[in-house]
Coordinates of C-alpha atoms (C1' of nucleotides) in Angstrom, one line a residue:
Chain A
M127 CA 54.5 150.8 32.1
T128 CA 54.0 150.2 35.8
Q129 CA 53.1 152.8 38.4
Q130 CA 56.6 152.9 39.7
H131 CA 58.1 153.4 36.3
R132 CA 55.7 156.2 35.6
L133 CA 56.5 158.0 38.8
N134 CA 60.2 157.8 38.2
A135 CA 59.9 159.0 34.7
L136 CA 57.7 161.8 35.8
L137 CA 60.2 162.9 38.5
E138 CA 62.9 162.9 35.9
L139 CA 60.9 164.9 33.5
V140 CA 60.1 167.5 36.1
S141 CA 63.6 167.8 37.5
D142 CA 65.0 168.1 34.0
R143 CA 62.7 170.8 32.7
G144 CA 62.0 172.5 36.0
E145 CA 58.2 172.4 35.3
I146 CA 55.7 170.4 33.4
S147 CA 52.1 170.5 32.5
I148 CA 49.4 167.9 32.6
T149 CA 49.1 167.7 28.9
E150 CA 52.8 167.4 28.4
I151 CA 52.8 164.5 30.8
S152 CA 49.9 162.7 29.2
D153 CA 51.5 163.3 25.9
A154 CA 55.0 162.2 26.8
L155 CA 54.0 159.1 28.8
Q156 CA 50.9 158.2 26.9
I157 CA 48.7 158.2 29.9
S158 CA 45.4 159.9 30.6
A159 CA 45.1 163.3 32.2
A160 CA 43.4 161.8 35.2
T161 CA 46.3 159.5 35.8
A162 CA 48.8 162.3 35.3
R163 CA 47.0 164.3 38.0
R164 CA 46.9 161.3 40.3
D165 CA 50.6 160.8 39.9
L166 CA 51.5 164.4 40.4
N167 CA 49.4 164.5 43.6
A168 CA 51.1 161.4 44.8
L169 CA 54.5 162.9 44.3
A170 CA 53.4 166.2 45.8
D171 CA 52.2 164.3 48.9
E172 CA 55.7 163.0 49.3
H173 CA 57.2 166.5 48.8
L174 CA 59.0 165.4 45.7
L175 CA 57.6 168.3 43.7
T176 CA 55.3 171.2 44.0
R177 CA 51.9 171.0 42.5
T178 CA 50.6 174.0 40.5
H179 CA 47.3 174.7 38.7
G180 CA 47.8 172.8 35.4
G181 CA 50.9 170.9 36.2
A182 CA 53.9 170.9 38.7
V183 CA 57.2 172.5 39.3
A184 CA 60.4 170.9 40.6
L185 CA 61.7 171.7 44.0
G186 CA 64.0 174.6 44.0
T187 CA 62.7 176.4 40.9
G188 CA 62.6 180.1 41.6
Y189 CA 59.8 181.0 43.9
E190 CA 57.4 178.3 44.6
L191 CA 54.7 180.9 44.9
P192 CA 51.3 179.3 44.1
L193 CA 51.0 178.2 47.6
Q194 CA 47.3 178.8 47.6
Y195 CA 47.0 175.4 46.1
K196 CA 48.8 173.7 48.9
I197 CA 46.9 175.7 51.5
A198 CA 43.6 174.7 50.0
R199 CA 44.7 171.0 50.4
Q200 CA 45.7 171.5 54.0
G201 CA 42.5 172.6 55.4
E202 CA 41.0 175.7 56.8
A203 CA 41.8 175.0 60.4
K204 CA 45.5 175.3 60.1
L205 CA 45.1 178.5 58.1
A206 CA 42.9 180.0 60.8
I207 CA 45.3 179.0 63.5
A208 CA 48.2 180.5 61.7
G209 CA 46.4 183.8 61.3
A210 CA 45.6 183.9 65.0
V211 CA 49.2 183.1 65.9
S212 CA 50.6 185.9 63.8
K213 CA 48.6 188.4 65.7
L214 CA 50.4 187.3 68.9
V215 CA 53.8 188.1 67.4
S216 CA 55.2 191.6 67.2
L217 CA 57.8 193.2 65.1
S218 CA 61.4 192.8 66.4
D219 CA 60.5 189.6 68.3
S220 CA 62.7 186.6 68.0
I221 CA 60.6 183.6 67.3
G222 CA 61.3 179.9 67.4
L223 CA 59.4 177.5 65.1
N224 CA 59.6 173.7 65.0
G225 CA 58.6 171.7 62.0
G226 CA 55.2 170.4 60.9
T227 CA 52.4 171.4 58.7
T228 CA 50.8 173.7 61.2
T229 CA 54.0 175.6 61.9
S230 CA 54.7 175.8 58.2
E231 CA 51.4 177.5 57.8
V232 CA 52.3 179.8 60.7
A233 CA 55.6 180.6 58.9
R234 CA 53.7 181.6 55.8
A235 CA 51.4 183.8 57.8
L236 CA 54.3 185.5 59.4
G237 CA 55.7 186.2 56.0
R238 CA 52.5 187.7 54.9
S239 CA 51.5 189.7 58.0
P240 CA 51.5 193.4 57.3
H241 CA 52.1 194.4 60.9
L242 CA 55.4 192.5 60.9
V243 CA 56.9 194.5 58.1
G244 CA 59.2 197.0 59.7
K245 CA 60.0 199.9 57.5
D246 CA 62.8 201.7 59.2
V247 CA 63.7 199.3 61.9
E248 CA 67.2 197.9 62.0
Y249 CA 66.1 194.6 63.5
G250 CA 62.8 193.2 62.4
L251 CA 61.5 189.8 63.0
T252 CA 63.9 187.0 63.6
V253 CA 62.8 183.4 63.0
V254 CA 64.8 180.5 64.4
T255 CA 63.7 177.1 63.0
N256 CA 64.8 173.5 62.6
A257 CA 62.5 173.0 59.7
L258 CA 64.2 173.1 56.3
N259 CA 61.1 174.0 54.4
I260 CA 60.4 176.9 56.6
G261 CA 63.9 178.2 56.3
Y262 CA 63.9 177.8 52.6
E263 CA 60.6 179.5 52.0
L264 CA 61.2 182.4 54.4
S265 CA 64.7 183.0 53.3
V266 CA 63.4 185.0 50.3
R267 CA 61.4 187.3 52.5
P268 CA 63.4 190.6 52.9
H269 CA 61.8 191.5 56.2
I270 CA 62.6 188.4 58.2
K271 CA 65.9 187.2 59.4
I272 CA 66.2 183.5 59.3
V273 CA 68.4 181.4 61.6
V274 CA 68.5 177.7 60.9
T275 CA 69.6 175.4 63.7
G276 CA 71.4 172.8 61.7
G277 CA 71.1 169.1 62.3
I278 CA 70.3 165.9 60.5
A279 CA 67.3 166.1 58.1
R280 CA 64.3 163.8 58.5
R281 CA 62.7 163.1 55.2
Q282 CA 59.2 162.8 56.5
S283 CA 58.9 166.2 58.1
Y284 CA 61.8 168.3 56.8
E285 CA 62.9 168.7 60.4
L286 CA 66.5 168.8 61.5
V287 CA 67.2 166.8 64.6
G288 CA 70.1 165.6 66.6
S289 CA 72.8 167.0 68.9
I290 CA 73.6 169.8 66.5
V291 CA 70.2 171.3 67.0
T292 CA 70.4 171.3 70.8
N293 CA 73.9 172.7 70.7
T294 CA 72.9 175.6 68.6
L295 CA 69.7 176.3 70.5
S296 CA 71.5 176.4 73.9
D297 CA 73.3 179.6 72.8
L298 CA 70.1 181.5 71.9
V299 CA 67.3 183.2 73.8
L300 CA 63.9 183.5 72.1
D301 CA 61.0 185.8 73.0
T302 CA 58.4 183.3 71.7
V303 CA 58.5 179.7 70.7
I304 CA 55.7 178.3 68.5
L305 CA 55.4 174.6 68.7
G306 CA 53.4 172.3 66.5
V307 CA 52.6 169.1 68.4
D308 CA 50.9 165.8 67.5
G309 CA 49.0 165.4 70.7
L310 CA 47.9 167.4 73.7
S311 CA 46.5 165.5 76.7
E312 CA 45.6 166.2 80.2
Q313 CA 47.9 163.5 81.5
F314 CA 51.0 163.7 79.2
G315 CA 50.9 167.3 78.1
A316 CA 52.3 168.0 74.6
T317 CA 53.6 165.0 72.7
T318 CA 54.9 164.2 69.3
L319 CA 55.4 161.1 67.2
H320 CA 59.2 161.1 66.9
E321 CA 61.6 161.2 69.8
G322 CA 64.2 163.2 68.0
E323 CA 61.7 165.9 67.3
A324 CA 60.6 165.9 70.9
E325 CA 64.1 166.5 72.0
V326 CA 64.4 169.5 69.7
S327 CA 61.1 170.9 70.9
Q328 CA 62.2 170.5 74.5
S329 CA 65.3 172.5 73.7
F330 CA 63.1 175.2 72.2
V331 CA 61.1 175.3 75.4
K332 CA 64.2 175.7 77.5
V333 CA 65.3 178.9 75.8
A334 CA 61.9 180.5 75.4
K335 CA 60.4 183.3 77.4
R336 CA 57.0 182.4 76.1
V337 CA 55.7 179.1 74.7
I338 CA 52.8 179.0 72.3
V339 CA 51.5 175.6 71.2
V340 CA 49.5 175.3 68.0
A341 CA 47.3 172.3 67.4
D342 CA 44.1 171.7 65.6
S343 CA 41.2 170.1 67.3
T344 CA 42.1 166.6 66.1
K345 CA 45.1 166.6 68.4
M346 CA 43.2 167.3 71.6
G347 CA 43.1 164.6 74.2
R348 CA 45.5 162.6 72.2
A349 CA 49.0 161.4 73.3
T350 CA 51.7 160.1 71.0
L351 CA 55.1 158.5 71.5
A352 CA 57.3 161.2 72.8
R353 CA 56.7 163.8 75.5
I354 CA 57.6 167.4 74.9
S355 CA 56.5 169.2 77.9
P356 CA 53.8 169.2 80.6
L357 CA 50.9 171.6 80.3
D358 CA 52.2 174.0 82.9
Q359 CA 55.1 175.0 80.8
I360 CA 52.8 176.1 78.0
D361 CA 51.7 179.8 78.1
V362 CA 49.3 179.9 75.2
L363 CA 47.4 177.3 73.1
V364 CA 46.1 178.3 69.7
T365 CA 43.5 176.1 68.2
E366 CA 40.4 176.5 66.0
K367 CA 37.6 175.1 68.2
P368 CA 36.9 175.6 71.9
V369 CA 38.4 172.9 74.1
S370 CA 36.1 170.9 76.3
G371 CA 36.0 168.3 78.9
A372 CA 38.9 167.2 81.2
L373 CA 41.5 168.7 79.0
A374 CA 39.9 172.1 79.2
A375 CA 39.9 171.9 83.0
A376 CA 43.5 170.8 83.0
L377 CA 44.5 173.7 80.7
D378 CA 42.8 176.1 83.0
A379 CA 44.5 174.7 86.1
A380 CA 47.9 174.9 84.3
N381 CA 47.2 178.5 83.5
V382 CA 47.3 178.0 79.8
R383 CA 45.5 180.8 77.8
V384 CA 43.5 179.3 75.0
V385 CA 43.3 181.5 71.9
L386 CA 40.8 180.9 69.1
P387 CA 40.7 182.6 65.7
Chain B
M213 CA 52.3 181.2 29.9
T214 CA 51.6 179.7 33.3
Q215 CA 51.1 181.5 36.5
Q216 CA 54.5 180.3 37.6
H217 CA 56.1 181.8 34.6
R218 CA 54.3 185.0 34.9
L219 CA 55.2 185.6 38.6
N220 CA 58.8 184.7 38.0
A221 CA 59.1 186.8 34.9
L222 CA 57.4 189.7 36.7
L223 CA 59.9 189.6 39.6
E224 CA 62.7 189.5 37.2
L225 CA 61.4 192.5 35.3
V226 CA 60.9 194.5 38.5
S227 CA 64.3 193.7 40.0
D228 CA 66.0 194.5 36.7
R229 CA 64.4 197.9 36.2
G230 CA 63.6 198.8 39.7
E231 CA 60.1 199.7 38.8
I232 CA 57.5 198.7 36.3
S233 CA 54.1 199.8 35.1
I234 CA 51.0 197.8 34.4
T235 CA 51.1 198.6 30.7
E236 CA 54.7 197.6 30.5
I237 CA 53.8 194.3 32.1
S238 CA 50.8 193.5 30.0
D239 CA 52.8 194.5 26.9
A240 CA 55.9 192.4 27.8
L241 CA 54.1 189.3 28.9
Q242 CA 51.1 189.5 26.6
I243 CA 48.6 189.4 29.4
S244 CA 45.6 191.6 30.3
A245 CA 45.9 194.5 32.6
A246 CA 43.6 192.8 35.0
T247 CA 45.9 189.8 35.3
A248 CA 48.9 192.0 35.6
R249 CA 47.2 193.8 38.5
R250 CA 46.3 190.5 40.1
D251 CA 49.8 189.2 39.8
L252 CA 51.3 192.3 41.3
N253 CA 48.9 192.2 44.2
A254 CA 49.8 188.5 44.8
L255 CA 53.5 189.3 44.9
A256 CA 52.9 192.4 47.1
D257 CA 50.9 190.2 49.5
E258 CA 54.1 188.1 49.8
H259 CA 56.1 191.2 50.4
L260 CA 58.2 190.5 47.3
L261 CA 57.7 193.9 45.9
T262 CA 55.8 197.1 46.7
R263 CA 52.7 198.1 44.9
T264 CA 52.4 201.6 43.5
H265 CA 49.6 203.4 41.7
G266 CA 50.1 202.2 38.1
G267 CA 52.7 199.5 38.8
A268 CA 55.2 198.4 41.3
V269 CA 58.7 199.0 42.6
A270 CA 61.3 196.5 43.8
L271 CA 62.1 196.7 47.4
G272 CA 65.7 196.4 48.6
T273 CA 67.9 194.1 46.7
G274 CA 68.5 190.5 46.3
Y275 CA 65.8 188.8 44.2
E276 CA 68.2 188.3 41.4
L277 CA 69.7 185.3 43.0
P278 CA 66.9 182.8 43.2
L279 CA 66.5 183.5 39.5
Q280 CA 70.2 182.7 38.9
Y281 CA 69.5 179.5 40.6
K282 CA 66.7 178.8 38.2
I283 CA 68.9 179.7 35.3
A284 CA 71.7 177.5 36.6
R285 CA 69.5 174.6 35.9
Q286 CA 70.0 175.2 32.2
G287 CA 73.7 175.9 32.2
E288 CA 75.3 173.2 30.2
A289 CA 78.7 173.8 31.6
K290 CA 77.5 173.4 35.1
L291 CA 75.6 170.3 34.3
A292 CA 78.7 168.7 32.7
I293 CA 80.8 169.7 35.7
A294 CA 78.2 168.2 38.0
G295 CA 78.2 164.9 36.2
A296 CA 81.9 164.7 36.3
V297 CA 82.0 165.4 40.0
S298 CA 79.5 162.8 40.8
K299 CA 81.8 160.2 39.3
L300 CA 84.5 161.2 41.8
V301 CA 82.2 160.4 44.7
S302 CA 81.6 156.9 46.0
L303 CA 78.9 155.3 48.0
S304 CA 79.4 155.7 51.8
D305 CA 81.4 158.8 51.4
S306 CA 80.8 161.8 53.5
I307 CA 80.7 164.9 51.4
G308 CA 80.7 168.6 52.1
L309 CA 79.0 171.1 49.8
N310 CA 78.9 174.8 50.1
G311 CA 76.3 177.0 48.3
G312 CA 76.2 178.3 44.8
T313 CA 74.7 177.5 41.5
T314 CA 77.4 175.0 40.5
T315 CA 77.2 173.1 43.8
S316 CA 73.4 173.1 43.6
E317 CA 73.8 171.3 40.2
V318 CA 76.3 168.9 41.8
A319 CA 73.8 168.2 44.5
R320 CA 71.1 167.4 41.9
A321 CA 73.6 165.1 40.1
L322 CA 74.4 163.3 43.4
G323 CA 70.7 162.8 44.0
R324 CA 70.2 161.3 40.6
S325 CA 73.4 159.2 40.3
P326 CA 72.5 155.5 40.2
H327 CA 75.9 154.4 41.5
L328 CA 75.3 156.2 44.7
V329 CA 72.1 154.4 45.6
G330 CA 73.1 151.7 48.1
K331 CA 70.6 148.9 48.4
D332 CA 71.7 147.0 51.4
V333 CA 74.2 149.3 52.9
E334 CA 73.7 150.6 56.4
Y335 CA 75.4 153.9 55.7
G336 CA 75.1 155.4 52.3
L337 CA 76.1 158.8 51.1
T338 CA 76.2 161.6 53.6
V339 CA 76.0 165.2 52.4
V340 CA 76.9 168.1 54.8
T341 CA 75.9 171.5 53.5
N342 CA 75.4 175.1 54.5
A343 CA 73.1 175.7 51.6
L344 CA 69.4 175.8 52.3
N345 CA 68.3 175.0 48.8
I346 CA 70.5 171.9 48.6
G347 CA 69.4 170.7 52.0
Y348 CA 65.8 171.2 51.0
E349 CA 66.1 169.5 47.7
L350 CA 68.1 166.5 48.8
S351 CA 66.2 165.9 52.0
V352 CA 63.6 164.0 50.0
R353 CA 66.1 161.6 48.5
P354 CA 65.9 158.4 50.6
H355 CA 69.5 157.2 49.8
I356 CA 71.2 160.4 51.0
K357 CA 71.7 161.4 54.6
I358 CA 71.6 165.2 54.8
V359 CA 73.3 167.2 57.5
V360 CA 72.7 171.0 57.5
T361 CA 75.2 173.1 59.3
G362 CA 72.8 175.7 60.6
G363 CA 73.5 179.4 60.6
I364 CA 72.0 182.7 59.5
A365 CA 70.4 182.6 56.0
R366 CA 71.7 185.0 53.3
R367 CA 68.8 185.9 51.1
Q368 CA 71.0 186.4 48.1
S369 CA 72.4 182.9 48.0
Y370 CA 70.5 180.6 50.3
E371 CA 73.7 180.1 52.2
L372 CA 73.9 179.8 55.9
V373 CA 76.8 181.8 57.4
G374 CA 78.1 182.9 60.8
S375 CA 79.5 181.3 63.9
I376 CA 77.0 178.6 64.1
V377 CA 78.3 177.1 60.9
T378 CA 81.9 177.0 62.0
N379 CA 81.0 175.6 65.3
T380 CA 79.1 172.7 63.7
L381 CA 81.7 172.0 61.1
S382 CA 84.5 171.8 63.6
D383 CA 83.0 168.7 65.1
L384 CA 82.9 166.8 61.7
V385 CA 85.3 165.0 59.5
L386 CA 84.6 164.9 55.8
D387 CA 86.0 162.5 53.1
T388 CA 85.5 165.1 50.4
V389 CA 84.5 168.7 50.3
I390 CA 83.2 170.1 47.0
L391 CA 83.5 173.9 46.9
G392 CA 81.9 176.2 44.4
V393 CA 84.0 179.4 44.1
D394 CA 83.6 182.8 42.3
G395 CA 87.2 183.0 41.2
L396 CA 90.3 180.9 40.9
S397 CA 93.6 182.7 40.3
E398 CA 97.3 182.0 40.3
Q399 CA 98.0 184.6 42.9
F400 CA 95.1 184.5 45.3
G401 CA 93.9 180.9 44.9
A402 CA 90.1 180.3 45.4
T403 CA 88.1 183.4 46.2
T404 CA 84.4 184.3 46.7
L405 CA 82.3 187.4 46.7
H406 CA 81.2 187.4 50.3
E407 CA 83.5 187.2 53.3
G408 CA 80.9 185.2 55.4
E409 CA 80.8 182.6 52.7
A410 CA 84.6 182.5 52.5
E411 CA 84.8 181.8 56.2
V412 CA 82.4 178.9 55.8
S413 CA 84.4 177.5 52.9
Q414 CA 87.6 177.7 54.9
S415 CA 86.0 175.7 57.7
F416 CA 85.0 173.1 55.1
V417 CA 88.6 172.9 53.9
K418 CA 89.9 172.5 57.4
V419 CA 87.8 169.3 58.1
A420 CA 88.2 167.8 54.7
K421 CA 90.5 164.9 53.6
R422 CA 90.1 165.8 50.0
V423 CA 89.2 169.2 48.5
I424 CA 87.4 169.4 45.1
V425 CA 86.9 172.8 43.6
V426 CA 84.2 173.2 40.9
A427 CA 84.2 176.2 38.7
D428 CA 83.3 176.9 35.1
S429 CA 85.7 178.5 32.7
T430 CA 84.5 182.0 33.4
K431 CA 85.9 181.9 36.9
M432 CA 89.5 181.1 35.7
G433 CA 92.1 183.7 36.4
R434 CA 89.6 185.8 38.3
A435 CA 89.9 186.9 41.9
T436 CA 87.0 188.3 44.0
L437 CA 86.7 189.9 47.4
A438 CA 87.4 187.1 49.9
R439 CA 90.1 184.4 49.9
I440 CA 89.1 180.8 50.6
S441 CA 92.3 178.9 50.2
P442 CA 95.6 178.9 48.2
L443 CA 95.9 176.5 45.3
D444 CA 98.1 174.0 47.2
Q445 CA 95.2 173.1 49.5
I446 CA 93.1 172.0 46.5
D447 CA 93.3 168.4 45.4
V448 CA 91.1 168.4 42.4
L449 CA 89.6 171.0 40.1
V450 CA 86.6 170.1 38.0
T451 CA 85.9 172.5 35.1
E452 CA 84.5 172.1 31.6
K453 CA 87.3 173.4 29.5
P454 CA 91.1 172.8 29.7
V455 CA 92.9 175.5 31.7
S456 CA 95.6 177.4 29.9
G457 CA 98.3 179.9 30.6
A458 CA 99.8 180.9 33.9
L459 CA 97.0 179.4 35.9
A460 CA 97.5 176.0 34.4
A461 CA 101.2 176.1 35.3
A462 CA 100.3 177.2 38.9
L463 CA 97.8 174.4 39.2
D464 CA 100.4 172.0 38.0
A465 CA 103.0 173.3 40.5
A466 CA 100.5 173.1 43.3
N467 CA 99.7 169.5 42.4
V468 CA 96.1 170.1 41.6
R469 CA 94.6 167.4 39.4
V470 CA 92.3 169.0 36.7
V471 CA 89.3 166.9 35.7
L472 CA 87.2 167.6 32.6
P473 CA 83.9 166.0 31.7
Chain C
dA285 C1' 37.6 131.8 40.3
dT286 C1' 37.4 136.1 42.6
dT287 C1' 38.7 139.9 44.9
dC288 C1' 41.5 144.0 44.4
dT289 C1' 44.0 147.6 42.6
dG290 C1' 44.9 150.7 39.0
dT291 C1' 43.4 153.1 34.8
dG292 C1' 40.6 155.8 31.8
dA293 C1' 36.2 158.1 30.8
dT294 C1' 32.5 161.0 32.4
dT295 C1' 30.4 164.2 35.3
dG296 C1' 29.7 168.2 38.0
dT297 C1' 32.6 171.7 40.5
dT298 C1' 36.1 175.0 41.0
dA299 C1' 39.8 178.1 39.5
dT300 C1' 41.8 181.4 36.3
dT301 C1' 41.6 184.7 32.9
dG302 C1' 40.1 188.8 30.2
dA303 C1' 36.3 192.0 29.4
dC304 C1' 33.3 195.3 31.4
dT305 C1' 31.6 198.8 34.7
dG306 C1' 31.4 201.9 38.3
dT307 C1' 34.5 204.0 41.7
dT308 C1' 38.8 206.0 43.4
dT309 C1' 43.2 208.2 42.9
dC310 C1' 46.4 211.3 41.0
dA311 C1' 48.0 215.6 39.3
dA312 C1' 47.6 219.7 36.5
dG313 C1' 45.5 224.0 36.2
dG314 C1' 42.5 227.4 37.9
Chain D
dC253 C1' 42.9 225.0 48.0
dC254 C1' 39.6 223.3 45.0
dT255 C1' 38.2 221.4 40.5
dT256 C1' 38.4 218.2 36.9
dG257 C1' 39.7 214.8 33.5
dA258 C1' 42.4 210.9 32.7
dA259 C1' 44.3 206.9 34.4
dA260 C1' 44.2 203.2 37.6
dC261 C1' 41.5 200.6 40.6
dA262 C1' 38.1 197.0 42.6
dG263 C1' 34.4 194.2 41.7
dT264 C1' 31.5 191.3 38.8
dC265 C1' 30.6 188.2 35.0
dA266 C1' 31.2 184.8 31.3
dA267 C1' 34.2 181.5 29.0
dT268 C1' 37.6 178.3 29.3
dA269 C1' 40.5 175.1 31.4
dA270 C1' 41.7 172.3 35.3
dC271 C1' 40.0 169.9 39.0
dA272 C1' 37.8 166.1 42.2
dA273 C1' 34.7 162.4 42.5
dT274 C1' 32.5 158.6 40.7
dC275 C1' 32.0 154.6 37.8
dA276 C1' 33.1 150.7 34.9
dC277 C1' 36.4 147.8 33.0
dA278 C1' 40.9 145.3 32.7
dG279 C1' 44.7 143.0 34.4
dA280 C1' 47.1 141.3 38.6
dA281 C1' 47.3 139.1 42.9
dT282 C1' 45.3 135.9 46.0

DNA sequence: ATTCTGTGATTGTTATTGACTGTTTCAAGG
DNA sequence: CCTTGAAACAGTCAATAACAATCACAGAAT
């Protein structure tokens, strides 16, 4: 029983039953609970299932609600950033969101924020996104209207990319666009690892009245493969620690407002 | 009784009855009042219900559907249909899939089918869909290229609808389109419950070389609100029981091939 | 032969649940 | 409009189960 076999068998078990517990796994595959946990975590890291306390559930089973577990794994910084961002959004806004772990956290925060639940409003919050996971998770929320851009799915990030995205976005106008980025540097501005995602983010910037960049402190001063936009097209940066050094000066010069939790 | 179970069961109870009390919950699910309260608060935090003194009420409509999607996982008929459909698909096809419980099962079958895993092919299976849950689930499969049409999400069915969908689809050509329908009748052909979804399905039919309709036997002879297409535009019908009566004759006259598992 | 990875066992830590307690809310009756 | 008792609530605690981290051993790869 190799690792590969185990992982395959595990996936099959989970997608057959919809959910599974650690003890069921260690029983069925004759492996220790420790290994069962390791395997589940490995599969969860690749987004092939959703981990829960005591086991896992297959994708697409009802409401994948025990998100606290995921959140705990993703770190405090992103959670704090997400909370701060949701305060910058108001009811009846139309919001753009690209993909990524930080923006996914922002999406969850938007879904939770009490001040975004309109009681008697005809049009509440509208979220436009090219991220499949965000669309999927938020589509259950009654108070948010979800528009998905369409496009070709990238497995690594759940993002939709390609000409379909840019075509769709060019017909829209967004009050605020919230962009997760992989790097933010003085010289190159906001950058990302994938050129297709950069193209999408550029399209978002073009149709936005206000651009908010979300990035934790590890992204500061870093530049990755593909440019999204120079600093002066950014209106607000939300991060969890004060920015220092040359980047801070550049942000100031570009009139970027820095918001901390 | 895991947390998952509890939360799902709770939402089901609430949306069935409209409202529910703590004692009813702790009685029905055999849990303590404290846990019932904790669960209700968790769901209220996610805006999936509204908390009241002594219990909770459902807000709005539309939580039944994700549950249907969960139940669909267990429907034997749909599983059998899905298996039969996947045999009609070959590697390097481009496939269209609309939303619904049956097509979701088809998508899972496509993701699992060994004969669709191309080892050294440059272009394997391509799936085009307007269903968020299908896109989300299949996007993790390395051997399938996923294209999502984009559009406005319907909470009740995970389907994307609206002009964005038709715009996107009009630029594509699909080898096979697999349509889930709510009714199939001699007089009205394939029909569905929602006019927006019907529009999308029509667009799928327009760009398809081959149209496969999937429907379990409960849909036979039934007609619902919105027409998708007459029988003679359908090439194949996949269902789990032989069709009889007037509909069978009409299918024969329209040259529809009926495939059973 | 020896490194290296993967597995299982062990440990301390964390999360979840139900019971308990004091406080708050609701509604009926004055 | 206020009082008052019952019900529901929030907070805390202990027990249990699950978790992450570490270590040692076995088999595989080099």
